[in-house]
């Protein structure tokens, strides 16, 4: 399962600096608008300390983490939906992502220009949101026109879809993002087919300087209040600090974080926050060949989880041998866990839990 997150925001808010830290890629991060001319993507591992421990128990040859694909998209400006700045092309790039990480500038620095001349997190968010709404409105109006041609047959499904799209248009015309529209699962699936920008879940990433990682400044407090009021996730990060951490080795990074009194990097926090945002979790497999984390949706059944490894596993699913991570570790591996009767045999109805250690039995 590929998890794709688009990093967006106004120019000079720290998007590309953050992206460089995430992917250790050589993306330009200069002090002028539109430095990022093409979308840059990088696939990064999701930190999971459980994998190293399982690997030692199993004598594993290699470790494979769950991953997230981050895409850095050029700074948007007012009028982007109409072609201003670098235009609508970049809004199209966001449509291919599952969620949006909206980087918001919360730091003051006279040496880094702000496109609006002042640091105003809420104003910046509203500028971006307005452009996304306008872009969605254009797509939705076309969809309504196309759907109108299909309702002449009076088929219930087509009429229902038409009415749903009209609700979407009305929501956007009220300058409200589509994600605020309350719909059932069937309608949610229909909406996802159009890849509307404002239907995607969003996490606001407040970029602060090193002295304000505690978030005790007015810009951050306003950002958090706004996120809460809109039901969005919010986190604080110092992109400059993350860039410094990215240049360090594992041990140096751990020592530096300890010196700062920070339990984990902002990038680690962002990865986990993105998983929460999308309702994802991981189950684990371990053996001599490899120890691996597999990404699934919260609520997936055992056969669905098996299908992430290979579609044949889901089609020919027989049962799954499952044990919780903590029990697996305390037992010392598969063999002693089975001897102690701690490994459960679960069938097709079993709902997977985060951290399940699994062996699948299947017949092709």
PDB file of C-alpha atoms in Angstrom, residues 40 47 93 103 111 114 163 179 185 191-192 205 207 226 275:
ATOM      1  CA  UNK A  40       9.704  16.287  -6.054  1.00  0.00           C
ATOM      2  CA  UNK A  47      10.154   4.805  12.136  1.00  0.00           C
ATOM      3  CA  UNK A  93      -0.189  17.262  -8.591  1.00  0.00           C
ATOM      4  CA  UNK A 103       3.216  23.786   6.065  1.00  0.00           C
ATOM      5  CA  UNK A 111      16.037  37.746   6.198  1.00  0.00           C
ATOM      6  CA  UNK A 114       7.046  36.614   3.172  1.00  0.00           C
ATOM      7  CA  UNK A 163     -27.864  15.231  -6.035  1.00  0.00           C
ATOM      8  CA  UNK A 179     -14.245  17.352   3.940  1.00  0.00           C
ATOM      9  CA  UNK A 185     -19.601   5.666   3.259  1.00  0.00           C
ATOM     10  CA  UNK A 191     -16.580  11.732  -3.824  1.00  0.00           C
ATOM     11  CA  UNK A 192     -13.138  10.102  -3.695  1.00  0.00           C
ATOM     12  CA  UNK A 205       2.505  21.695  10.166  1.00  0.00           C
ATOM     13  CA  UNK A 207       7.159  25.697  11.161  1.00  0.00           C
ATOM     14  CA  UNK A 226      -7.805  27.032  13.989  1.00  0.00           C
ATOM     15  CA  UNK A 275      -0.720   7.314   9.498  1.00  0.00           C
TER      16      UNK A 275
END
